[in-house]
mmCIF file of N, CA and C and ligand atoms in Angstrom:
data_model
loop_
_atom_site.group_PDB
_atom_site.id
_atom_site.type_symbol
_atom_site.label_atom_id
_atom_site.label_comp_id
_atom_site.label_asym_id
_atom_site.label_seq_id
_atom_site.Cartn_x
_atom_site.Cartn_y
_atom_site.Cartn_z
ATOM 1 N N UNK A 1 -105.837 84.872 136.216
ATOM 2 C CA UNK A 1 -105.893 83.469 136.539
ATOM 3 C C UNK A 1 -104.987 83.099 137.616
ATOM 4 N N UNK A 2 -104.316 82.525 138.900
ATOM 5 C CA UNK A 2 -103.144 82.256 139.092
ATOM 6 C C UNK A 2 -103.157 80.674 139.323
ATOM 7 N N UNK A 3 -102.171 80.516 139.429
ATOM 8 C CA UNK A 3 -102.154 79.072 139.366
ATOM 9 C C UNK A 3 -100.911 78.709 140.608
ATOM 10 N N UNK A 4 -101.175 77.866 141.792
ATOM 11 C CA UNK A 4 -99.577 76.830 142.760
ATOM 12 C C UNK A 4 -99.389 75.957 141.485
ATOM 13 N N UNK A 5 -98.056 75.757 141.653
ATOM 14 C CA UNK A 5 -97.265 75.085 140.458
ATOM 15 C C UNK A 5 -96.445 74.362 141.265
ATOM 16 N N UNK A 6 -96.005 72.884 141.241
ATOM 17 C CA UNK A 6 -94.628 72.518 141.948
ATOM 18 C C UNK A 6 -94.599 71.623 140.689
ATOM 19 N N UNK A 7 -93.260 72.292 140.650
ATOM 20 C CA UNK A 7 -92.432 72.183 139.321
ATOM 21 C C UNK A 7 -90.802 71.215 140.542
ATOM 22 N N UNK A 8 -90.900 69.781 140.132
ATOM 23 C CA UNK A 8 -89.521 69.215 140.479
ATOM 24 C C UNK A 8 -88.805 68.320 139.355
ATOM 25 N N UNK A 9 -87.406 68.618 139.216
ATOM 26 C CA UNK A 9 -86.656 68.535 138.354
ATOM 27 C C UNK A 9 -85.731 67.217 138.322
ATOM 28 N N UNK A 10 -85.957 66.263 137.491
ATOM 29 C CA UNK A 10 -85.010 64.972 137.951
ATOM 30 C C UNK A 10 -84.289 65.069 136.470
ATOM 31 N N UNK A 11 -83.045 65.889 136.560
ATOM 32 C CA UNK A 11 -82.271 65.720 135.954
ATOM 33 C C UNK A 11 -81.340 64.145 135.306
ATOM 34 N N UNK A 12 -80.883 63.503 134.058
ATOM 35 C CA UNK A 12 -80.535 62.525 134.708
ATOM 36 C C UNK A 12 -79.335 62.778 134.991
ATOM 37 N N UNK A 13 -78.416 61.630 135.697
ATOM 38 C CA UNK A 13 -77.449 61.511 136.681
ATOM 39 C C UNK A 13 -76.524 61.535 135.694
ATOM 40 N N UNK A 14 -76.660 61.302 134.370
ATOM 41 C CA UNK A 14 -75.222 60.933 133.347
ATOM 42 C C UNK A 14 -75.536 62.131 132.231
ATOM 43 N N UNK A 15 -76.277 63.262 132.807
ATOM 44 C CA UNK A 15 -76.439 64.052 131.671
ATOM 45 C C UNK A 15 -74.960 65.164 131.756
ATOM 46 N N UNK A 16 -74.281 65.527 130.357
ATOM 47 C CA UNK A 16 -73.174 66.244 130.604
ATOM 48 C C UNK A 16 -73.585 67.584 131.443
ATOM 49 N N UNK A 17 -72.183 67.821 132.513
ATOM 50 C CA UNK A 17 -72.473 68.550 132.334
ATOM 51 C C UNK A 17 -72.623 70.172 132.364
ATOM 52 N N UNK A 18 -71.738 70.380 131.326
ATOM 53 C CA UNK A 18 -72.585 71.168 130.544
ATOM 54 C C UNK A 18 -73.264 71.947 129.319
ATOM 55 N N UNK A 19 -73.841 70.458 129.686
ATOM 56 C CA UNK A 19 -75.641 70.815 129.101
ATOM 57 C C UNK A 19 -76.410 71.289 129.706
ATOM 58 N N UNK A 20 -75.819 70.545 131.347
ATOM 59 C CA UNK A 20 -77.233 70.854 132.459
ATOM 60 C C UNK A 20 -76.945 72.479 133.055
ATOM 61 N N UNK A 21 -75.374 72.470 133.028
ATOM 62 C CA UNK A 21 -75.337 74.586 133.192
ATOM 63 C C UNK A 21 -76.079 75.032 132.675
ATOM 64 N N UNK A 22 -75.907 74.424 130.807
ATOM 65 C CA UNK A 22 -76.267 75.817 129.740
ATOM 66 C C UNK A 22 -77.899 75.920 130.394
ATOM 67 N N UNK A 23 -78.820 74.636 130.411
ATOM 68 C CA UNK A 23 -80.576 74.588 130.225
ATOM 69 C C UNK A 23 -80.671 75.100 131.977
ATOM 70 N N UNK A 24 -80.309 75.255 132.800
ATOM 71 C CA UNK A 24 -80.014 76.154 134.090
ATOM 72 C C UNK A 24 -79.834 77.916 134.252
ATOM 73 N N UNK A 25 -79.166 77.759 133.661
ATOM 74 C CA UNK A 25 -78.635 79.441 133.093
ATOM 75 C C UNK A 25 -79.995 79.590 132.171
ATOM 76 N N UNK A 26 -80.251 79.049 131.074
ATOM 77 C CA UNK A 26 -81.393 79.686 130.283
ATOM 78 C C UNK A 26 -82.701 79.582 131.053
ATOM 79 N N UNK A 27 -82.856 78.438 131.906
ATOM 80 C CA UNK A 27 -84.091 78.859 132.826
ATOM 81 C C UNK A 27 -84.248 79.556 133.731
ATOM 82 N N UNK A 28 -82.953 79.508 133.999
ATOM 83 C CA UNK A 28 -82.424 81.280 135.146
ATOM 84 C C UNK A 28 -83.687 82.538 134.156
ATOM 85 N N UNK A 29 -82.583 82.135 132.880
ATOM 86 C CA UNK A 29 -83.079 83.965 132.559
ATOM 87 C C UNK A 29 -83.982 84.296 131.866
ATOM 88 N N UNK A 30 -84.905 82.935 131.512
ATOM 89 C CA UNK A 30 -86.466 83.118 131.306
ATOM 90 C C UNK A 30 -87.335 82.999 132.405
ATOM 91 N N UNK A 31 -86.848 82.269 133.411
ATOM 92 C CA UNK A 31 -87.821 82.838 135.293
ATOM 93 C C UNK A 31 -87.709 84.208 135.051
ATOM 94 N N UNK A 32 -87.068 84.766 135.213
ATOM 95 C CA UNK A 32 -86.117 86.329 135.957
ATOM 96 C C UNK A 32 -87.405 87.431 134.597
ATOM 97 N N UNK A 33 -86.916 86.566 133.676
ATOM 98 C CA UNK A 33 -88.278 87.549 132.877
ATOM 99 C C UNK A 33 -89.127 87.519 133.113
ATOM 100 N N UNK A 34 -89.755 85.930 133.138
ATOM 101 C CA UNK A 34 -91.609 86.175 133.229
ATOM 102 C C UNK A 34 -91.687 86.722 135.025
ATOM 103 N N UNK A 35 -90.623 86.761 135.885
ATOM 104 C CA UNK A 35 -91.314 87.433 137.302
ATOM 105 C C UNK A 35 -91.053 88.804 136.856
ATOM 106 N N UNK A 36 -90.281 89.359 135.998
ATOM 107 C CA UNK A 36 -90.146 90.753 135.946
ATOM 108 C C UNK A 36 -91.687 91.324 135.191
ATOM 109 N N UNK A 37 -91.877 90.418 134.376
ATOM 110 C CA UNK A 37 -93.136 90.989 133.709
ATOM 111 C C UNK A 37 -94.519 90.453 134.511
ATOM 112 N N UNK A 38 -93.709 89.661 135.559
ATOM 113 C CA UNK A 38 -95.240 89.801 136.998
ATOM 114 C C UNK A 38 -96.373 88.740 136.259
ATOM 115 N N UNK A 39 -95.754 87.603 135.447
ATOM 116 C CA UNK A 39 -96.313 86.267 134.812
ATOM 117 C C UNK A 39 -96.282 85.274 136.381
ATOM 118 N N UNK A 40 -94.768 85.156 136.730
ATOM 119 C CA UNK A 40 -94.491 84.089 137.559
ATOM 120 C C UNK A 40 -94.398 84.886 139.010
ATOM 121 N N UNK A 41 -95.451 84.821 139.717
ATOM 122 C CA UNK A 41 -95.440 85.612 140.941
ATOM 123 C C UNK A 41 -94.567 85.572 142.224
ATOM 124 N N UNK A 42 -94.327 83.779 142.528
ATOM 125 C CA UNK A 42 -93.951 83.545 143.193
ATOM 126 C C UNK A 42 -93.363 82.639 142.888
ATOM 127 N N UNK A 43 -91.698 82.272 143.371
ATOM 128 C CA UNK A 43 -90.885 81.576 143.164
ATOM 129 C C UNK A 43 -89.899 80.599 144.512
ATOM 130 N N UNK A 44 -89.995 80.122 144.417
ATOM 131 C CA UNK A 44 -89.837 79.534 146.527
ATOM 132 C C UNK A 44 -88.782 77.940 145.749
ATOM 133 N N UNK A 45 -87.866 77.865 146.510
ATOM 134 C CA UNK A 45 -87.254 76.274 146.612
ATOM 135 C C UNK A 45 -88.272 75.454 147.628
ATOM 136 N N UNK A 46 -88.247 74.777 147.167
ATOM 137 C CA UNK A 46 -88.698 73.991 148.502
ATOM 138 C C UNK A 46 -87.759 72.701 149.220
ATOM 139 N N UNK A 47 -87.395 73.482 149.990
ATOM 140 C CA UNK A 47 -85.862 73.037 151.115
ATOM 141 C C UNK A 47 -86.145 70.823 151.204
ATOM 142 N N UNK A 48 -84.578 71.264 150.608
ATOM 143 C CA UNK A 48 -84.351 69.913 150.696
ATOM 144 C C UNK A 48 -84.333 69.405 149.181
ATOM 145 N N UNK A 49 -84.831 69.977 148.609
ATOM 146 C CA UNK A 49 -85.307 68.993 147.137
ATOM 147 C C UNK A 49 -85.134 70.006 145.718
ATOM 148 N N UNK A 50 -85.023 69.336 144.759
ATOM 149 C CA UNK A 50 -84.784 69.942 143.759
ATOM 150 C C UNK A 50 -85.989 70.287 143.260
ATOM 151 N N UNK A 51 -86.772 71.512 143.602
ATOM 152 C CA UNK A 51 -88.021 71.317 143.172
ATOM 153 C C UNK A 51 -88.370 72.695 143.505
ATOM 154 N N UNK A 52 -89.900 73.586 143.364
ATOM 155 C CA UNK A 52 -90.118 74.800 143.551
ATOM 156 C C UNK A 52 -91.262 75.134 143.630
ATOM 157 N N UNK A 53 -91.794 75.229 144.868
ATOM 158 C CA UNK A 53 -93.589 76.582 144.598
ATOM 159 C C UNK A 53 -93.534 77.340 143.700
ATOM 160 N N UNK A 54 -94.364 77.559 142.670
ATOM 161 C CA UNK A 54 -94.159 79.045 142.233
ATOM 162 C C UNK A 54 -96.147 78.853 142.612
ATOM 163 N N UNK A 55 -95.781 80.567 142.322
ATOM 164 C CA UNK A 55 -97.215 80.952 141.617
ATOM 165 C C UNK A 55 -97.410 82.006 140.888
ATOM 166 N N UNK A 56 -98.013 81.152 139.153
ATOM 167 C CA UNK A 56 -98.307 82.192 137.928
ATOM 168 C C UNK A 56 -99.871 82.815 137.918
ATOM 169 N N UNK A 57 -99.414 83.869 137.435
ATOM 170 C CA UNK A 57 -100.478 84.762 137.379
ATOM 171 C C UNK A 57 -100.958 85.062 135.615
ATOM 172 N N UNK A 58 -101.526 84.665 135.182
ATOM 173 C CA UNK A 58 -101.403 84.025 133.833
ATOM 174 C C UNK A 58 -103.218 83.824 133.443
ATOM 175 N N UNK A 59 -103.302 84.660 132.169
ATOM 176 C CA UNK A 59 -104.984 84.765 132.113
ATOM 177 C C UNK A 59 -105.596 83.456 131.507
ATOM 178 N N UNK A 60 -105.059 82.099 131.091
ATOM 179 C CA UNK A 60 -106.119 81.223 130.992
ATOM 180 C C UNK A 60 -104.841 79.993 131.450
ATOM 181 N N UNK A 61 -105.688 78.793 131.334
ATOM 182 C CA UNK A 61 -104.953 77.674 131.180
ATOM 183 C C UNK A 61 -104.244 77.125 130.195
ATOM 184 N N UNK A 62 -104.479 77.240 129.058
ATOM 185 C CA UNK A 62 -103.719 77.202 127.882
ATOM 186 C C UNK A 62 -102.028 78.164 128.296
ATOM 187 N N UNK A 63 -102.205 79.558 128.443
ATOM 188 C CA UNK A 63 -100.960 80.640 129.197
ATOM 189 C C UNK A 63 -100.165 80.282 129.734
ATOM 190 N N UNK A 64 -101.020 79.031 130.331
ATOM 191 C CA UNK A 64 -100.213 78.741 131.931
ATOM 192 C C UNK A 64 -99.405 77.071 130.947
ATOM 193 N N UNK A 65 -100.071 75.766 130.427
ATOM 194 C CA UNK A 65 -100.225 75.342 129.765
ATOM 195 C C UNK A 65 -98.480 75.793 129.022
ATOM 196 N N UNK A 66 -98.724 77.110 127.860
ATOM 197 C CA UNK A 66 -97.873 77.482 126.919
ATOM 198 C C UNK A 66 -96.530 77.896 127.499
ATOM 199 N N UNK A 67 -96.672 78.539 128.766
ATOM 200 C CA UNK A 67 -95.085 78.774 129.483
ATOM 201 C C UNK A 67 -94.388 78.031 130.123
ATOM 202 N N UNK A 68 -95.184 76.978 130.896
ATOM 203 C CA UNK A 68 -94.232 76.191 131.260
ATOM 204 C C UNK A 68 -93.777 75.071 130.125
ATOM 205 N N UNK A 69 -94.555 75.142 129.126
ATOM 206 C CA UNK A 69 -93.583 74.156 127.688
ATOM 207 C C UNK A 69 -92.642 74.857 127.163
ATOM 208 N N UNK A 70 -92.517 76.462 127.483
ATOM 209 C CA UNK A 70 -91.641 76.732 127.225
ATOM 210 C C UNK A 70 -89.937 76.652 127.615
ATOM 211 N N UNK A 71 -90.251 76.492 129.391
ATOM 212 C CA UNK A 71 -89.161 76.049 130.514
ATOM 213 C C UNK A 71 -87.999 75.417 129.471
ATOM 214 N N UNK A 72 -86.551 75.509 129.580
ATOM 215 C CA UNK A 72 -85.838 74.830 128.768
ATOM 216 C C UNK A 72 -85.569 73.381 129.915
ATOM 217 N N UNK A 73 -85.783 73.345 131.376
ATOM 218 C CA UNK A 73 -86.169 72.786 132.372
ATOM 219 C C UNK A 73 -87.387 71.144 131.795
ATOM 220 N N UNK A 74 -88.347 72.167 130.854
ATOM 221 C CA UNK A 74 -89.482 71.129 131.311
ATOM 222 C C UNK A 74 -89.648 69.812 130.507
ATOM 223 N N UNK A 75 -88.531 69.341 130.011
ATOM 224 C CA UNK A 75 -88.471 67.833 129.401
ATOM 225 C C UNK A 75 -88.431 67.002 130.773
ATOM 226 N N UNK A 76 -87.536 67.543 131.486
ATOM 227 C CA UNK A 76 -86.940 67.117 133.111
ATOM 228 C C UNK A 76 -88.004 67.168 134.461
ATOM 229 N N UNK A 77 -89.071 68.427 134.237
ATOM 230 C CA UNK A 77 -90.013 67.755 135.265
ATOM 231 C C UNK A 77 -90.932 67.161 135.227
ATOM 232 N N UNK A 78 -91.319 66.884 136.715
ATOM 233 C CA UNK A 78 -92.872 66.886 137.171
ATOM 234 C C UNK A 78 -93.204 67.690 137.156
ATOM 235 N N UNK A 79 -94.908 67.999 136.723
ATOM 236 C CA UNK A 79 -94.819 69.461 137.402
ATOM 237 C C UNK A 79 -96.970 68.929 138.006
ATOM 238 N N UNK A 80 -96.882 69.156 139.010
ATOM 239 C CA UNK A 80 -98.670 69.433 139.732
ATOM 240 C C UNK A 80 -98.487 70.770 139.462
ATOM 241 N N UNK A 81 -100.322 70.858 139.658
ATOM 242 C CA UNK A 81 -100.806 72.666 139.187
ATOM 243 C C UNK A 81 -102.314 72.085 140.494
ATOM 244 N N UNK A 82 -102.343 73.422 141.154
ATOM 245 C CA UNK A 82 -103.910 74.009 141.235
ATOM 246 C C UNK A 82 -104.299 74.996 140.793
ATOM 247 N N UNK A 83 -105.118 75.114 140.992
ATOM 248 C CA UNK A 83 -106.288 76.491 140.606
ATOM 249 C C UNK A 83 -106.632 77.370 141.502
ATOM 250 N N UNK A 84 -105.792 78.508 141.542
ATOM 251 C CA UNK A 84 -106.170 79.366 142.909
ATOM 252 C C UNK A 84 -107.569 80.207 142.732
ATOM 253 N N UNK A 85 -108.413 80.388 143.936
ATOM 254 C CA UNK A 85 -109.230 81.243 143.912
ATOM 255 C C UNK A 85 -109.513 82.022 145.419
ATOM 256 N N UNK A 86 -109.977 83.354 145.330
ATOM 257 C CA UNK A 86 -110.217 83.749 146.626
ATOM 258 C C UNK A 86 -110.770 82.809 148.083
ATOM 259 N N UNK A 87 -110.487 82.853 149.303
ATOM 260 C CA UNK A 87 -111.158 82.289 150.070
ATOM 261 C C UNK A 87 -111.868 83.697 150.213
ATOM 262 N N UNK A 88 -113.080 82.770 151.105
ATOM 263 C CA UNK A 88 -114.146 83.513 151.305
ATOM 264 C C UNK A 88 -113.670 84.281 152.892
ATOM 265 N N UNK A 89 -112.508 83.526 153.099
ATOM 266 C CA UNK A 89 -112.498 84.434 154.892
ATOM 267 C C UNK A 89 -110.684 85.279 154.719
ATOM 268 N N UNK A 90 -110.077 85.083 153.152
ATOM 269 C CA UNK A 90 -108.883 86.429 153.165
ATOM 270 C C UNK A 90 -109.425 87.716 153.611
ATOM 271 N N UNK A 91 -108.545 88.150 154.159
ATOM 272 C CA UNK A 91 -108.589 89.778 154.597
ATOM 273 C C UNK A 91 -108.409 90.743 153.858
ATOM 274 N N UNK A 92 -107.689 89.917 152.343
ATOM 275 C CA UNK A 92 -107.394 90.852 151.123
ATOM 276 C C UNK A 92 -108.364 91.289 149.790
ATOM 277 N N UNK A 93 -108.139 92.424 149.717
ATOM 278 C CA UNK A 93 -109.679 92.273 148.327
ATOM 279 C C UNK A 93 -108.984 91.994 146.864
ATOM 280 N N UNK A 94 -107.490 92.089 146.876
ATOM 281 C CA UNK A 94 -107.192 91.712 145.283
ATOM 282 C C UNK A 94 -106.431 90.233 145.364
ATOM 283 N N UNK A 95 -105.684 90.000 144.464
ATOM 284 C CA UNK A 95 -105.568 88.595 144.153
ATOM 285 C C UNK A 95 -104.303 88.448 144.958
ATOM 286 N N UNK A 96 -103.227 89.412 145.833
ATOM 287 C CA UNK A 96 -102.245 89.116 146.069
ATOM 288 C C UNK A 96 -102.034 88.583 147.386
HETATM 289 O O1 LIG B 1 -84.660 75.109 139.941
HETATM 290 C C1 LIG B 1 -85.980 75.215 140.295
HETATM 291 O O2 LIG B 1 -86.606 74.743 140.556
HETATM 292 C C2 LIG B 1 -86.290 74.971 138.323
HETATM 293 C C3 LIG B 1 -86.684 76.147 138.072
HETATM 294 C C4 LIG B 1 -87.281 77.000 137.913
HETATM 295 C C5 LIG B 1 -86.857 77.851 138.094
HETATM 296 C C6 LIG B 1 -85.479 77.883 137.742
HETATM 297 O O3 LIG B 1 -85.049 78.684 137.439
HETATM 298 O O4 LIG B 1 -85.578 76.687 137.499
#
């Protein structure tokens, strides 16, 4: 199943910079592992915002929920999710 996910990060302004840097490094490591595994298909910065548009490929809504909850920055994110399905006018036969 494909999911379009918008993540907006809101780190507290008074967060210890070393703590913030560690969270971002841990987040990057997990994000890159999930991309290599094929679960995190797309990761795009939204220009001008500390936010991203992502596409996840996971077997269920529960798997998406569990994956998002593992993200180190999850406690500081606002997350919006839309489920995706094939558009009848799409010229692509697979889900890419
Ligand atoms: O920077 C972000 O958009 C938040 C998050 C998503 C991947 C990552 O490395 O950090």
